[in-house]
PDB file of C-alpha atoms in Angstrom:
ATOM      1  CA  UNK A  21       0.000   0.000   0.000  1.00  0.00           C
ATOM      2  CA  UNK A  22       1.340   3.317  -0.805  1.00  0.00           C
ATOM      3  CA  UNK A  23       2.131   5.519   2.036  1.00  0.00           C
ATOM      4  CA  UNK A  24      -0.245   8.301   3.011  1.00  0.00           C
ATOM      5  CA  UNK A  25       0.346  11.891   2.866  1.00  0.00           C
ATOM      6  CA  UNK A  26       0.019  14.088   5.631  1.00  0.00           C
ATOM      7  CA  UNK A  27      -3.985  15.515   4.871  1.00  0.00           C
ATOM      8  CA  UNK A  28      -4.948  11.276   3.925  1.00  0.00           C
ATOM      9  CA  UNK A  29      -3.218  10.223   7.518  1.00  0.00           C
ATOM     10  CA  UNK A  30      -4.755  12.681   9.463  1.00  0.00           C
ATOM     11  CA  UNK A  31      -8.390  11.712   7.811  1.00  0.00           C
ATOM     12  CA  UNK A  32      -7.264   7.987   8.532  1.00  0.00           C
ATOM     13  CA  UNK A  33      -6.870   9.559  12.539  1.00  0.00           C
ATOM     14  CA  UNK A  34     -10.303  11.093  12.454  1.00  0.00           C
ATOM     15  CA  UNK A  35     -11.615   7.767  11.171  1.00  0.00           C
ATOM     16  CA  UNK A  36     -10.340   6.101  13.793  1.00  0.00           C
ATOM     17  CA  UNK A  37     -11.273   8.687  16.602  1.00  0.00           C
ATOM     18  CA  UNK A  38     -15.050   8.417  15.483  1.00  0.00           C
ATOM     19  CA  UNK A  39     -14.833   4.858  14.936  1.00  0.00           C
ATOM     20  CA  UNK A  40     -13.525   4.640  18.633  1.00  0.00           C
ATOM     21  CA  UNK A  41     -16.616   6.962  19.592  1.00  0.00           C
ATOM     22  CA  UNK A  42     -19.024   4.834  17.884  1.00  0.00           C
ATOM     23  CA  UNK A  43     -17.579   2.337  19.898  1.00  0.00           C
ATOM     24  CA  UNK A  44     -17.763   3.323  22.782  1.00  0.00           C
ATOM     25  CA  UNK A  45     -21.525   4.421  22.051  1.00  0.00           C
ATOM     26  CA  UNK A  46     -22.665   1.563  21.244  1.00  0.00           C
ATOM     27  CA  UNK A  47     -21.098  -0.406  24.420  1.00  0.00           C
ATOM     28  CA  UNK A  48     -22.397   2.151  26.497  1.00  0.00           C
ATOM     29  CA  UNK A  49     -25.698   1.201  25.148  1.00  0.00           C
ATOM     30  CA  UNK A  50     -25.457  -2.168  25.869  1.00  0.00           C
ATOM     31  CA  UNK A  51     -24.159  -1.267  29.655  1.00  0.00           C
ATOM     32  CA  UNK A  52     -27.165   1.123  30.361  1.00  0.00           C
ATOM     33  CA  UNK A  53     -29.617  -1.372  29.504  1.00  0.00           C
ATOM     34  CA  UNK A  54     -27.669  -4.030  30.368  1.00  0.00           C
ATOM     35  CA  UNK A  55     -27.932  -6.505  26.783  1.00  0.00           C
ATOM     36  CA  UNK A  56     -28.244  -5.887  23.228  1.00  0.00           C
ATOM     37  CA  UNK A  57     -31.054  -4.003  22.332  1.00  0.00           C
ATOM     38  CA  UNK A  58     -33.570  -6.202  20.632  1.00  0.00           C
ATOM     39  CA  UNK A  59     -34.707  -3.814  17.819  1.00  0.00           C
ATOM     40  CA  UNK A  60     -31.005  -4.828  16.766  1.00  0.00           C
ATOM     41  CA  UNK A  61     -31.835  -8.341  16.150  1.00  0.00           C
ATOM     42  CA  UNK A  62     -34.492  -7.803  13.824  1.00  0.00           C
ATOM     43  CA  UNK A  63     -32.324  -5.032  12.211  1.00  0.00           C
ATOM     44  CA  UNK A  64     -29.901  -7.516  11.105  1.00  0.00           C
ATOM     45  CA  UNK A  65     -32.580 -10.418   9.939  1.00  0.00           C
ATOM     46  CA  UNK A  66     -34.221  -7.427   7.175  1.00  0.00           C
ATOM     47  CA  UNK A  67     -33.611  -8.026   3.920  1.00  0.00           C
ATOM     48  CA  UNK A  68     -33.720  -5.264   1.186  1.00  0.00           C
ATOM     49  CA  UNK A  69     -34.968  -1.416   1.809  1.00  0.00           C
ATOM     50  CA  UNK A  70     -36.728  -0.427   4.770  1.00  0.00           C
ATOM     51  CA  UNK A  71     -39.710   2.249   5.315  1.00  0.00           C
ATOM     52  CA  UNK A  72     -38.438   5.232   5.755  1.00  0.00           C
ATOM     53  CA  UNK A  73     -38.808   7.520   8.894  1.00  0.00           C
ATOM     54  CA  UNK A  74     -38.824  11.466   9.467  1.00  0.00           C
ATOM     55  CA  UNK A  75     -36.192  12.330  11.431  1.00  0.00           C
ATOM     56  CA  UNK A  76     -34.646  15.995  12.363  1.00  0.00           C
ATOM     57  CA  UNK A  77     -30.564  15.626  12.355  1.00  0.00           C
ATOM     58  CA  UNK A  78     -27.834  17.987  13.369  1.00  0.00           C
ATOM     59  CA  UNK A  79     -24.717  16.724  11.279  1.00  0.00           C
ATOM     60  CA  UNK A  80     -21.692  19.015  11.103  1.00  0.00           C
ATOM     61  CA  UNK A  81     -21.101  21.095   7.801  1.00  0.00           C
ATOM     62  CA  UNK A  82     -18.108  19.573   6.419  1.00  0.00           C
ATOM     63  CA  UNK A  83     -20.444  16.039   6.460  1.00  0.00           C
ATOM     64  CA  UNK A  84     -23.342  17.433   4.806  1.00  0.00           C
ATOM     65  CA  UNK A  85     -20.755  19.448   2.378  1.00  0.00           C
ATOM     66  CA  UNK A  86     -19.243  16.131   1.609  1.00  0.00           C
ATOM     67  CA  UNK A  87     -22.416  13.981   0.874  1.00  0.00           C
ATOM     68  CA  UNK A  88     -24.390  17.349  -0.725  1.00  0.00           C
ATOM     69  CA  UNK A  89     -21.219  17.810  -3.207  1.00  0.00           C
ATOM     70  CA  UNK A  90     -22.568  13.973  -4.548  1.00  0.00           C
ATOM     71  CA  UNK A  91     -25.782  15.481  -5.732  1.00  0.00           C
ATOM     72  CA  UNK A  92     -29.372  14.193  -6.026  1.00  0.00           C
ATOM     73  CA  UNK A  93     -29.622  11.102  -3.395  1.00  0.00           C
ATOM     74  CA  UNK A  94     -27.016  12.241  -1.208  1.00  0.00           C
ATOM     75  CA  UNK A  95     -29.321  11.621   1.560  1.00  0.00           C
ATOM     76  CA  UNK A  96     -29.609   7.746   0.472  1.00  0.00           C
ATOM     77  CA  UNK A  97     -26.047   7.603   0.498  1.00  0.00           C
ATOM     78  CA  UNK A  98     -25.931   9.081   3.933  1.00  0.00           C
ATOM     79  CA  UNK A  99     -28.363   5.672   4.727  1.00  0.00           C
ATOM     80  CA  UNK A 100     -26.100   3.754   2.872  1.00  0.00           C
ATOM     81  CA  UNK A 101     -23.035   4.264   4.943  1.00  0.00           C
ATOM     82  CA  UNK A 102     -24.832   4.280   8.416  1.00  0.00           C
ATOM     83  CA  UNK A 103     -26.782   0.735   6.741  1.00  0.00           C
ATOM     84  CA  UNK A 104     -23.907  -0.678   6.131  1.00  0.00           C
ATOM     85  CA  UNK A 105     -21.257   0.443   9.363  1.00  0.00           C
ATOM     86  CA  UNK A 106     -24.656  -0.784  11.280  1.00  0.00           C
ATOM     87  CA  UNK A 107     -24.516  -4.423   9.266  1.00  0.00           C
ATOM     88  CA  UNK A 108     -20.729  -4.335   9.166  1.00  0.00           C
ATOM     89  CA  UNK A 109     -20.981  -4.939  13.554  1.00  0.00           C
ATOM     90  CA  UNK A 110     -23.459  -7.000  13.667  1.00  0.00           C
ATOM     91  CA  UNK A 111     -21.706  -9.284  11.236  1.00  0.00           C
ATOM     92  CA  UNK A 112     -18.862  -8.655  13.652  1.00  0.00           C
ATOM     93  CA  UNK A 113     -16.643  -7.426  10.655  1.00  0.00           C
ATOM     94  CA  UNK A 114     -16.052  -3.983  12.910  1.00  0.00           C
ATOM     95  CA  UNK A 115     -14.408  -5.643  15.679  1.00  0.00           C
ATOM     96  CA  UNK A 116     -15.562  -5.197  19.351  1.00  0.00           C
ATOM     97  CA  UNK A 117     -16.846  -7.105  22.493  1.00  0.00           C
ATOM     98  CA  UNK A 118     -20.173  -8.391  22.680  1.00  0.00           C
ATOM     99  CA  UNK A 119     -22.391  -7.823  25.203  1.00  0.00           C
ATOM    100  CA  UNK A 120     -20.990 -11.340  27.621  1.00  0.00           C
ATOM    101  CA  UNK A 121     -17.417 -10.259  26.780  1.00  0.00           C
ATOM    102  CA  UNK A 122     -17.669  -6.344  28.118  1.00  0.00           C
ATOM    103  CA  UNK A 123     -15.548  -6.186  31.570  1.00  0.00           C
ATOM    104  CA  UNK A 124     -17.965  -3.545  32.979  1.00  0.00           C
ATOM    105  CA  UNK A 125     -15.103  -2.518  35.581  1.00  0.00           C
ATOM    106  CA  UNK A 126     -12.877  -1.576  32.663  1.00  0.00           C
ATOM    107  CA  UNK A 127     -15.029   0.300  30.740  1.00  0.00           C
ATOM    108  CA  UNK A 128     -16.053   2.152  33.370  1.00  0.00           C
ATOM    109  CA  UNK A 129     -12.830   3.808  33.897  1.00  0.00           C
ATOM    110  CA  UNK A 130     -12.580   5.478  30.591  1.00  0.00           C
ATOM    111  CA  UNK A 131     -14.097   8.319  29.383  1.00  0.00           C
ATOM    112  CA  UNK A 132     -15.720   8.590  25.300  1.00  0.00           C
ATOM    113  CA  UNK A 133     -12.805   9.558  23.322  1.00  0.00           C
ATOM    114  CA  UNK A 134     -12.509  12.653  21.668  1.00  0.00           C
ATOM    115  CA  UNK A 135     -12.029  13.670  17.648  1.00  0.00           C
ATOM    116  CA  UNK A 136      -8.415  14.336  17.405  1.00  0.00           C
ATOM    117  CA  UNK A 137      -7.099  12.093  20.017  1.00  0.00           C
ATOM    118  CA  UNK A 138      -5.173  10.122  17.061  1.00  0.00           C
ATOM    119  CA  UNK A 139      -3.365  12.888  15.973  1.00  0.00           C
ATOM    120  CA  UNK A 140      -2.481  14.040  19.319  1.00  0.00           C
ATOM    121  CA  UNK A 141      -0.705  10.602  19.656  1.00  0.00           C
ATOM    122  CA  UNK A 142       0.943  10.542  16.408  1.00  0.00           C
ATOM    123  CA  UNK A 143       2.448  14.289  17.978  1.00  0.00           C
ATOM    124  CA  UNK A 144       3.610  12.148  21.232  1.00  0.00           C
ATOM    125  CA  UNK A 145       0.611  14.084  23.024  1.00  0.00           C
ATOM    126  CA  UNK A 146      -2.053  12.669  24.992  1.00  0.00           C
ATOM    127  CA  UNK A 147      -5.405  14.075  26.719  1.00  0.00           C
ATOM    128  CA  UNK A 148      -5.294  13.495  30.076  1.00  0.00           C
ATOM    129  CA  UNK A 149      -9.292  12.879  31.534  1.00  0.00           C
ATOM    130  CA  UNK A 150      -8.663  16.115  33.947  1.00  0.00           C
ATOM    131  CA  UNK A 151      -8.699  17.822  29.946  1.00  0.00           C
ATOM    132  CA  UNK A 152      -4.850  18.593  30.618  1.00  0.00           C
ATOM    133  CA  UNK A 153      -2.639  17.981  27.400  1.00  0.00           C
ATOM    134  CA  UNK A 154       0.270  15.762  28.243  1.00  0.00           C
ATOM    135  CA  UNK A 155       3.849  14.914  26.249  1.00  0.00           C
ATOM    136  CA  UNK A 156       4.866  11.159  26.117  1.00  0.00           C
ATOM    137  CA  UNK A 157       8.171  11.923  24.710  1.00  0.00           C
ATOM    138  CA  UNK A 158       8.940  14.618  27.477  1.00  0.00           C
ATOM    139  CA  UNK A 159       6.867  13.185  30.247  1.00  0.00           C
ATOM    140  CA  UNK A 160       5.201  16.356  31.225  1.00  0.00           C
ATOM    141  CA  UNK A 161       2.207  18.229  31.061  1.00  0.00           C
ATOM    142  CA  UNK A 162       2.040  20.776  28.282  1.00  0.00           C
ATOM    143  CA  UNK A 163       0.200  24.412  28.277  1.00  0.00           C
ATOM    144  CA  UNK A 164      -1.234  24.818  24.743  1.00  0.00           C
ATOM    145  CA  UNK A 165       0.750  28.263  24.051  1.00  0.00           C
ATOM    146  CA  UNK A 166       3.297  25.459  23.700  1.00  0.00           C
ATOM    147  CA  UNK A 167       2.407  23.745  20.831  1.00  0.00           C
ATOM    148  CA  UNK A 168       3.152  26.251  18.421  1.00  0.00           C
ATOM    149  CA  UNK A 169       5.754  24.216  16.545  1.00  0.00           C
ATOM    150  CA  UNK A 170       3.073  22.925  13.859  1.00  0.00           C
ATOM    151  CA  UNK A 171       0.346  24.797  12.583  1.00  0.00           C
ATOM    152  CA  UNK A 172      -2.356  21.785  11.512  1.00  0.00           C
ATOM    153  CA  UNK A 173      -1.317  19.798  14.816  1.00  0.00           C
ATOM    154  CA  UNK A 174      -2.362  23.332  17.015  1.00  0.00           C
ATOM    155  CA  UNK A 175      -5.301  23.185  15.219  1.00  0.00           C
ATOM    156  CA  UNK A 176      -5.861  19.620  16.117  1.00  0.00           C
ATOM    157  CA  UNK A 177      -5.131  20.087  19.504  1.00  0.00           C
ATOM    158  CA  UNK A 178      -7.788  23.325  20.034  1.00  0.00           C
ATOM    159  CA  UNK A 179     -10.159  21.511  17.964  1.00  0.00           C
ATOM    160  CA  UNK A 180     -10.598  18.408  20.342  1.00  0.00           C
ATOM    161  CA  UNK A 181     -10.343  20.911  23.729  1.00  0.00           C
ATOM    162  CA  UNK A 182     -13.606  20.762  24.632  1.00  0.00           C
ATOM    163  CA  UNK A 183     -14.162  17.035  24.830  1.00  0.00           C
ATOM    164  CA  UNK A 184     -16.815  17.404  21.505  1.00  0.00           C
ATOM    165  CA  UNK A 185     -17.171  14.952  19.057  1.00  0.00           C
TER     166      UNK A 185
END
């Protein structure tokens, strides 16, 4: 595989960050009500299109920008991917515990990560859960004035401050 430029890794990191969140989501789910929801099970018996339902969504701009720039039936293709991330779990092809495997202890002591988190690592910075930014390679906490040194990574970092996404 060819190797990724800078803009391609750090959508691969954002990828990652809200496949992580989606994650974590949907095991949060299953903690609160304490199985698999059974609406899912008949979700992944249905065969071809479904009825469709009216729904109000918030999506952020560069999304709808992304899927708009497609033209007519870009919300269908908006349904398309959710259909098939939803049918790509169930089949277990997106890897993550089931509902007997979750160690309830465990994932109670982490917090929903956050867009950017990826890229913070690739810098050697983490996200600490107090919200404090902290360097691996110097072993230290970091004040954002700091992280001058690259323009897109500051960006990154401010981006992801507020815990959102």
């Amino acid at each position: 595989m060819a190797k990724r430029g800078h803009v391609q890794r750090m959508h691969m990191n954002y990828f990652t960050d809200v496949m992580q969140q989606v994650k974590w989501d949907v095991h949060q789910a299953v903690l609160d009500n304490g199985a698999v929801p059974d609406d899912w099970h008949e979700i992944a018996r249905a065969r071809g299109r479904r009825p469709k339902v009216r729904l109000t969504i918030r999506l952020e701009e560069d999304v709808v920008k992304f899927f708009r720039a497609m033209g007519r039936g870009y919300q269908e293709r908006m349904n398309d991917v959710l259909r098939a991330w939803m049918h790509g779990r169930l089949a277990g092809v997106i890897n993550g515990p089931e509902a007997e495997d979750l160690e309830v202890a465990l994932l109670m002591q982490y917090s929903r990560p956050r867009t950017g988190e990826v890229e913070m690592a690739h810098h050697g910075v983490v996200r600490r859960d107090d919200g404090r930014l902290y360097s691996l390679n110097e072993e230290r906490y970091l004040a954002e004035e700091e992280l001058t040194g690259d323009a897109e990574a500051l960006g990154v970092f401010r981006s992801c401050r507020g815990g959102e996404g």
